[in-house]
Coordinates of C-alpha atoms and ligand atoms in Angstrom, one line a residue:
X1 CA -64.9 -18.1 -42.8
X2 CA -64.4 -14.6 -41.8
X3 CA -64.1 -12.0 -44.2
X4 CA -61.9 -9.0 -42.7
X5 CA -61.7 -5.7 -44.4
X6 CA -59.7 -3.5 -42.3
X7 CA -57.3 -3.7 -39.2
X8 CA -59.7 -2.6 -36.6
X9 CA -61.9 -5.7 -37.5
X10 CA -58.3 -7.8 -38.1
X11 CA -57.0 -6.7 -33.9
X12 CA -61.0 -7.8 -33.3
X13 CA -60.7 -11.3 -34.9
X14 CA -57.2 -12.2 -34.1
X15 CA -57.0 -10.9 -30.5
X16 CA -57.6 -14.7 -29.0
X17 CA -56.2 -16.5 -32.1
X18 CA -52.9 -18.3 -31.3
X19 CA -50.8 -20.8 -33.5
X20 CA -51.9 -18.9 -37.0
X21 CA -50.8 -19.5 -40.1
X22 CA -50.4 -16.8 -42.4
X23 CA -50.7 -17.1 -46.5
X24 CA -50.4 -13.9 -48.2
X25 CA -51.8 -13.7 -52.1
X26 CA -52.3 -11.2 -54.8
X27 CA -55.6 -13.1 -55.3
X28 CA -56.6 -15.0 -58.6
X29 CA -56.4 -17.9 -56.6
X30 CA -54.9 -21.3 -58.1
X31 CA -54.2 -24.8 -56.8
X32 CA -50.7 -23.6 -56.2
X33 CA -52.2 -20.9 -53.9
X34 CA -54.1 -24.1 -52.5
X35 CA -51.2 -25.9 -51.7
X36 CA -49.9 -23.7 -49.3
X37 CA -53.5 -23.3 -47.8
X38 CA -54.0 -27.1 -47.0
X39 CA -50.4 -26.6 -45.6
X40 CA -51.3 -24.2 -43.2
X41 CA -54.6 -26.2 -41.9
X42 CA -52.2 -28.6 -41.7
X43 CA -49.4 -27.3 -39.3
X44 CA -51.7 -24.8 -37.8
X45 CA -54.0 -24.1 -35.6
X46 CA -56.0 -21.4 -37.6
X47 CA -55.6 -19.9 -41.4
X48 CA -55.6 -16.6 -42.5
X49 CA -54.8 -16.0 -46.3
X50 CA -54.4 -11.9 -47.2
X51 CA -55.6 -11.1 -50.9
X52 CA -53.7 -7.2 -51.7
X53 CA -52.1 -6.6 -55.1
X54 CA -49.1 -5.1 -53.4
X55 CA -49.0 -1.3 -55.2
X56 CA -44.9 -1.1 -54.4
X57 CA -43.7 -4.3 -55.4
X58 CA -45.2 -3.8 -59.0
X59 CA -42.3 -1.4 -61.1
X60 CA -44.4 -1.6 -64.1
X61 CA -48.0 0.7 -63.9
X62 CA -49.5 -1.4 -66.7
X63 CA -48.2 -4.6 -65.0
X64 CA -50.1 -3.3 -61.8
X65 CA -53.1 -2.5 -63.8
X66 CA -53.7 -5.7 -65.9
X67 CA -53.0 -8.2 -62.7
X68 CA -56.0 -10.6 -62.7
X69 CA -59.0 -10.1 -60.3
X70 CA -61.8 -12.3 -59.3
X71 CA -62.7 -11.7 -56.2
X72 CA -65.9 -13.8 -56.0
X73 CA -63.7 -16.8 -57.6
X74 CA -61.5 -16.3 -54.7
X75 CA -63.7 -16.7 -52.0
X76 CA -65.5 -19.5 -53.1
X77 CA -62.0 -21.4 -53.3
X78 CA -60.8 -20.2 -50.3
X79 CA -64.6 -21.5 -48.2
X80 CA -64.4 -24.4 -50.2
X81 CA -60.9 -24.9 -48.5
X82 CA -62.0 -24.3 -45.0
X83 CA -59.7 -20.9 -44.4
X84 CA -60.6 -19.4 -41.1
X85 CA -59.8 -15.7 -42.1
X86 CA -59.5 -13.8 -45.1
X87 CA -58.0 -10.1 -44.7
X88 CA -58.7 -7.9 -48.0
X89 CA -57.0 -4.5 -46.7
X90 CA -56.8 -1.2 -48.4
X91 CA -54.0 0.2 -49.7
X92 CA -54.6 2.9 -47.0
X93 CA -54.7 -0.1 -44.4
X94 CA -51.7 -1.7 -45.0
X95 CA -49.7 1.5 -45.7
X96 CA -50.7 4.0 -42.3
X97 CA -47.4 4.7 -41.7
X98 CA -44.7 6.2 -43.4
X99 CA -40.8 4.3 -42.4
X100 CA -38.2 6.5 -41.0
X101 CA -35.4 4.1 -42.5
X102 CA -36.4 2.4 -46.3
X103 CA -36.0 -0.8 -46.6
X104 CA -33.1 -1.6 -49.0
X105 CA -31.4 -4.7 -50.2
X106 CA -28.4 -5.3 -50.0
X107 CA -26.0 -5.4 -53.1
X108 CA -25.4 -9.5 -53.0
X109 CA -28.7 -9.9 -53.5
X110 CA -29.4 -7.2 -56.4
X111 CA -29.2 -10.4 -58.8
X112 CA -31.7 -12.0 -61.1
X113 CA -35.3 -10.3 -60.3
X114 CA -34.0 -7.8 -57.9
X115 CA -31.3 -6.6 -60.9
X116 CA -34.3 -6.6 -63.0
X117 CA -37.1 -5.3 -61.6
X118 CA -36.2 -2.5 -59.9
X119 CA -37.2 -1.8 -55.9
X120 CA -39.5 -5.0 -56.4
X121 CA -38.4 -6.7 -53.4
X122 CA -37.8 -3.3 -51.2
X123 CA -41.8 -3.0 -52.0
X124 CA -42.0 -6.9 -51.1
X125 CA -40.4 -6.2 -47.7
X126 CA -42.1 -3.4 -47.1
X127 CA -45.7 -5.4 -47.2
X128 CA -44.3 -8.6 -45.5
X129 CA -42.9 -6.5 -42.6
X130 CA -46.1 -4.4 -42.3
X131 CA -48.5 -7.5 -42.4
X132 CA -46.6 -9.6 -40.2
X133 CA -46.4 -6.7 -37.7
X134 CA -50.1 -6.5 -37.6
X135 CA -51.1 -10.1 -37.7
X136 CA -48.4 -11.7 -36.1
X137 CA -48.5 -15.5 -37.6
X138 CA -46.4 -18.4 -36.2
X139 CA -45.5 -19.5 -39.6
X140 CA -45.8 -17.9 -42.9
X141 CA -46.4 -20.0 -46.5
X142 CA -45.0 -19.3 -49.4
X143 CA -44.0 -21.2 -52.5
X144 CA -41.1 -22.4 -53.9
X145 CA -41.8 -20.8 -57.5
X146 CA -40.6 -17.9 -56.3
X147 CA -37.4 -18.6 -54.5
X148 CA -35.9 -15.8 -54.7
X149 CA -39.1 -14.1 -53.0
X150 CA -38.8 -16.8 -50.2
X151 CA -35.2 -16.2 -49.4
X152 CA -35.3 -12.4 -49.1
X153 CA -38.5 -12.2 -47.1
X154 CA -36.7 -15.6 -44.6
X155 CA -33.7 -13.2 -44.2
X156 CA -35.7 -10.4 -43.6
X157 CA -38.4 -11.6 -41.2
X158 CA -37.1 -13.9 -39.4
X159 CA -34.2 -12.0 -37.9
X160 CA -37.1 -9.3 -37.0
X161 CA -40.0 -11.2 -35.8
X162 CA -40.3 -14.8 -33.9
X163 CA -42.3 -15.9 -37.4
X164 CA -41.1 -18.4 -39.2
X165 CA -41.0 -18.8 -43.1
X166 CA -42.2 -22.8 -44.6
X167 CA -41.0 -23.4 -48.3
X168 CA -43.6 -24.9 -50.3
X169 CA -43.3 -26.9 -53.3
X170 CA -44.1 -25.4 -57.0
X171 CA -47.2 -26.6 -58.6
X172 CA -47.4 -27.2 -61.9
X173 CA -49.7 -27.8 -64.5
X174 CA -49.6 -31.3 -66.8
X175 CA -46.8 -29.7 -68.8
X176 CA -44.9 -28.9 -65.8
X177 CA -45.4 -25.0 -66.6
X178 CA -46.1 -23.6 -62.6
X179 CA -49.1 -22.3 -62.1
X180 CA -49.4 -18.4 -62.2
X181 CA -52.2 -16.0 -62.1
X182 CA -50.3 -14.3 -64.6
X183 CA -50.8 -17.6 -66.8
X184 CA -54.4 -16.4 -67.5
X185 CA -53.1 -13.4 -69.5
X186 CA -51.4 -15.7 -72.1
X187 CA -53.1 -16.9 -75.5
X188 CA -53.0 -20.9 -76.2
X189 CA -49.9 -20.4 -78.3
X190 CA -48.0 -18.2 -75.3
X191 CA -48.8 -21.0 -73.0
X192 CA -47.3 -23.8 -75.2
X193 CA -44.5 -21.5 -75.6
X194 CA -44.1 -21.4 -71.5
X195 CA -44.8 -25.0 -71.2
X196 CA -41.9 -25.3 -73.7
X197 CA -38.9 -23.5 -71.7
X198 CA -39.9 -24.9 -67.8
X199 CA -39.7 -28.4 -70.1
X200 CA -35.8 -27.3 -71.0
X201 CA -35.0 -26.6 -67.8
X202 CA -36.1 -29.8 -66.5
X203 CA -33.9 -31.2 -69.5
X204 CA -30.8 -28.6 -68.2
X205 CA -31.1 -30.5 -65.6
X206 CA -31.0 -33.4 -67.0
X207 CA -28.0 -33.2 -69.3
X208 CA -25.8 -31.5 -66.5
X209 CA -26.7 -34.1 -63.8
X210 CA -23.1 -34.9 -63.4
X211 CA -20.7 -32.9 -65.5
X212 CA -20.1 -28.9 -65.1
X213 CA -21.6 -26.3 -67.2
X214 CA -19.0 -25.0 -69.8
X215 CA -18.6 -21.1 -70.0
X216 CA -20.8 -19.2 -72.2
X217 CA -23.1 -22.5 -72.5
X218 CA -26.3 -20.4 -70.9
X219 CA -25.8 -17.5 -72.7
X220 CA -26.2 -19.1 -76.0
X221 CA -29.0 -21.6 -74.5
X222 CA -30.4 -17.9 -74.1
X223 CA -30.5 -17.0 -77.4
X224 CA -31.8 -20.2 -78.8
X225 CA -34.6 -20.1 -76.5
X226 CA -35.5 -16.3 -77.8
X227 CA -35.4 -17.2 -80.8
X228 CA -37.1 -20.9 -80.4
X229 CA -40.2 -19.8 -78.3
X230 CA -40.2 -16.4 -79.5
X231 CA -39.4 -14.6 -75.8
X232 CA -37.3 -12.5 -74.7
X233 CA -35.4 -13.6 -71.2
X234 CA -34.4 -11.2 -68.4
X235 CA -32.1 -13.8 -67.1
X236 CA -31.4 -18.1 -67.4
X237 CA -28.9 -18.6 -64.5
X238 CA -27.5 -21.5 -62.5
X239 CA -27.3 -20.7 -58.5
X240 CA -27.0 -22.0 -55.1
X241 CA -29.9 -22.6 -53.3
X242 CA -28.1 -21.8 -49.7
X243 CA -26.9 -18.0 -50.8
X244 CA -27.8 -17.8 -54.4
X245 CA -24.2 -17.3 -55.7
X246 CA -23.6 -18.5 -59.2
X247 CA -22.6 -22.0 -59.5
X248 CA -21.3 -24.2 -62.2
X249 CA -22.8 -27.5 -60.8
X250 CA -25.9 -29.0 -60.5
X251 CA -25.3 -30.2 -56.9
X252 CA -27.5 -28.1 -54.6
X253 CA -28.3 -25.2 -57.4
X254 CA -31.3 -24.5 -59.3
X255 CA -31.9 -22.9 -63.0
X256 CA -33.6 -19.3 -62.5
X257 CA -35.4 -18.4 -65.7
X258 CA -37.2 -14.5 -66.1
X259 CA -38.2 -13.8 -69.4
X260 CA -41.2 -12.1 -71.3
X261 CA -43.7 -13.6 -73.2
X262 CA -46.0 -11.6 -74.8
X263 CA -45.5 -8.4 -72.5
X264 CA -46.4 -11.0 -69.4
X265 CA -43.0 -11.7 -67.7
X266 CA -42.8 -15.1 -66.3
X267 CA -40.3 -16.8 -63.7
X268 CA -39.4 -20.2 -63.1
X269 CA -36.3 -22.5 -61.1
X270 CA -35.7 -26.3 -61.3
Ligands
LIG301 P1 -49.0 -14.5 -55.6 O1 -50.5 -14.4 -55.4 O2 -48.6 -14.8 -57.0 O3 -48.3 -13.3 -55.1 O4 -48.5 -15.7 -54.8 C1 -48.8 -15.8 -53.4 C2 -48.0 -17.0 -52.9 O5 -48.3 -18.2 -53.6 C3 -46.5 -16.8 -53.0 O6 -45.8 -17.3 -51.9 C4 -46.2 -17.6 -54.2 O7 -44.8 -18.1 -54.3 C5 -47.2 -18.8 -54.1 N1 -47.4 -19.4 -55.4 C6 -47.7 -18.9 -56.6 N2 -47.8 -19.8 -57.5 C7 -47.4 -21.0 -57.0 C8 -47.3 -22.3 -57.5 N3 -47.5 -22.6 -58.8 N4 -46.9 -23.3 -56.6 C9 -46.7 -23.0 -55.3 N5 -46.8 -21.8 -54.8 C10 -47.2 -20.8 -55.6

């Protein structure tokens, strides 16, 4: 496994490389950080995961400063795994250039995180665009648990460069709470609390297999949660999956859930 700390050892490493798989991370690796690794080995030839706490993406300074590190505990998981490359850039690395034209989203898609944490996603872009640019995968991995992640950066990219974005499944822990670095801030009680609401959206689910949603039913499920689990939720939203319009149906939609648990904001869709 080679260890690459800055571009001018990244063009080195990658200038034969074809077929790569790409896995970018904010580190404090998990198995659902592992799942998307094996996936790569899978489909591709070679596998280079990026570990870079993103400074623009994070709208919240004491959000960006508390974000779990472990370096050491990252490396062994990711030589355990097999990963060919791991790229650990500098803020000054990633961002050498300055953009002529920002990157803005567009106002369909200022829904759900983007309405609530503001120019998250522009920052998102921003280090997508600039990594892909430099490492030039075939095929990207991302997971699922953050859909609304996955369908920015697909529009994005893909119309832009000839990489492609692969969807990967949530993982979850026992409970079915998904797996999060963030997780590790949480107390035992917080993380019951979390296991608690992904467990009534999977009942949401459930109960609305076959008839609609009735008006209003969300925003008191809202408040009951609040008041239930003792969070306080951004959002609880039913959507498409193709365009993430709102829907009333179960039938190709997903529950999106952001709320705030102990000053660590979590996210979740089923
Ligand atoms: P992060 O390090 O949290 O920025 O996540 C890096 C990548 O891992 C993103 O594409 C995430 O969607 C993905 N990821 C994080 N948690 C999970 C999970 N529980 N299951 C699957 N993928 C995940």
């Amino acid at each position: 496994m080679k260890i690459i700390l800055n571009n001018t050892d990244l063009n080195k490493a990658l200038e034969n490389i074809k077929l790569l798989g790409f896995v970018p991370t904010m580190g404090f690796l998990h198995n659902g950080h592992v799942s998307l690794i094996k996936k790569s080995k899978k489909i591709c030839k070679k596998t280079i995961v990026s570990i870079f706490i993103n400074p623009t993406q994070f709208n919240n300074k004491n959000d960006f400063k508390k974000y779990p590190k472990n370096l050491n505990n990252d490396l062994k998981i990711l030589k355990k795994n097999k990963v060919d490359f791991v790229y650990i850039p500098k803020v000054k690395d990633i961002y050498n250039f300055k953009r002529k034209v920002k990157i803005k989203i567009n106002s369909n898609d200022q829904i759900l995180c983007a309405k609530f944490r503001k120019n998250h996603f522009e920052g998102v872009l921003d280090v997508m665009d600039r990594f892909v640019k430099i490492i030039k995968p075939i095929k990207i991995f991302m997971g699922e648990k953050d859909f609304q992640q996955i369908y920015l950066v697909k529009k994005f990219i893909e119309q832009k460069y000839k990489s492609k974005i692969i969807s990967c499944k949530t993982i979850r822990d026992e409970e079915n709470l998904p797996l999060s670095s963030r997780n590790f801030l949480l107390s035992k009680t917080d993380i019951s609390n979390a296991r608690n609401v992904s467990q009534e959206l999977i009942k949401l689910k459930r109960q609305f297999k076959i008839k609609k949603i009735p008006k209003n039913f969300l925003l008191n499920k809202k408040k009951n949660l609040e008041k239930e689990f003792k969070i306080k939720i951004d959002y609880l939203e039913l959507r498409k999956l193709k365009n993430l319009y709102n829907s009333k149906k179960i039938l190709n939609s997903r529950f999106f859930i952001a709320y705030h648990i102990n000053h660590v904001r979590l996210i979740d869709n089923f």
